[in-house]
Amino acid sequence: MNTGSSEPGEVVMAVVNEADVNDAQTEQGLGSRAPEFVKARRLLHISWQVGVFVIGLAVVVAGIIMLPLPGPGWVVIFGGMAIWATEFVWAQLVLRWTKRKVTEAAQRALDPKVRRRNIILTSIGLVIVGVLVGIYLWKFGIVMPWKIENQ
């Protein structure tokens, strides 16, 4: 079989390099993802971008508010960035950088030496907390914050 032939029914197998796939994904994703009829009209496209920006900003602000309050703050912030990334190249680049850094951190966390170190540090921390709780209970005993009298 010749890979250059174009005979009907011939199966051509190609070896795909992972770097080529990543390069194709990098080239493919940049730019506006607005529908074509929106892109074709300048005023409509600018209005679309303003709407995407306002919605993304609202989601990011909600995430920032959730950081000190109960709620998935960082997840919501990255959700707002993903909304922005549908329209703005700078947000797409920030999300790619973030994905790369999170992937690197996950790979480092799965390293056996790092996992062993984290387990040792967690064990030491638990022993210290246990000793402190034991000292407190030995010195003060178990005291309830309310007074209940036997009836």
CSV table of N, CA, C and O in Angstrom, one decimal, residues 12 14 39 46 60 133 151:
chain,number,residue,atom,x,y,z
A,12,VAL,N,-5.7,3.8,4.5
A,12,VAL,CA,-4.4,4.4,4.7
A,12,VAL,C,-4.3,4.7,6.2
A,12,VAL,O,-5.2,5.3,6.8
A,14,ALA,N,-2.2,6.4,9.3
A,14,ALA,CA,-1.3,7.4,9.5
A,14,ALA,C,-0.9,7.4,11.0
A,14,ALA,O,-1.7,7.2,11.9
A,39,LYS,N,-20.9,37.5,13.5
A,39,LYS,CA,-19.6,38.0,13.0
A,39,LYS,C,-19.7,38.9,11.8
A,39,LYS,O,-18.9,39.8,11.6
A,46,ILE,N,-20.1,43.6,18.0
A,46,ILE,CA,-19.6,44.4,19.1
A,46,ILE,C,-20.6,44.3,20.3
A,46,ILE,O,-20.3,44.1,21.4
A,60,VAL,N,-17.6,36.3,37.2
A,60,VAL,CA,-16.3,36.5,37.9
A,60,VAL,C,-16.5,37.2,39.3
A,60,VAL,O,-16.0,36.8,40.3
A,133,VAL,N,-4.8,18.5,72.0
A,133,VAL,CA,-6.1,18.2,72.5
A,133,VAL,C,-6.0,17.3,73.8
A,133,VAL,O,-6.7,17.6,74.7
A,151,GLN,N,-32.3,16.9,87.1
A,151,GLN,CA,-33.6,17.1,87.7
A,151,GLN,C,-34.1,15.9,88.4
A,151,GLN,O,-34.1,14.8,88.1
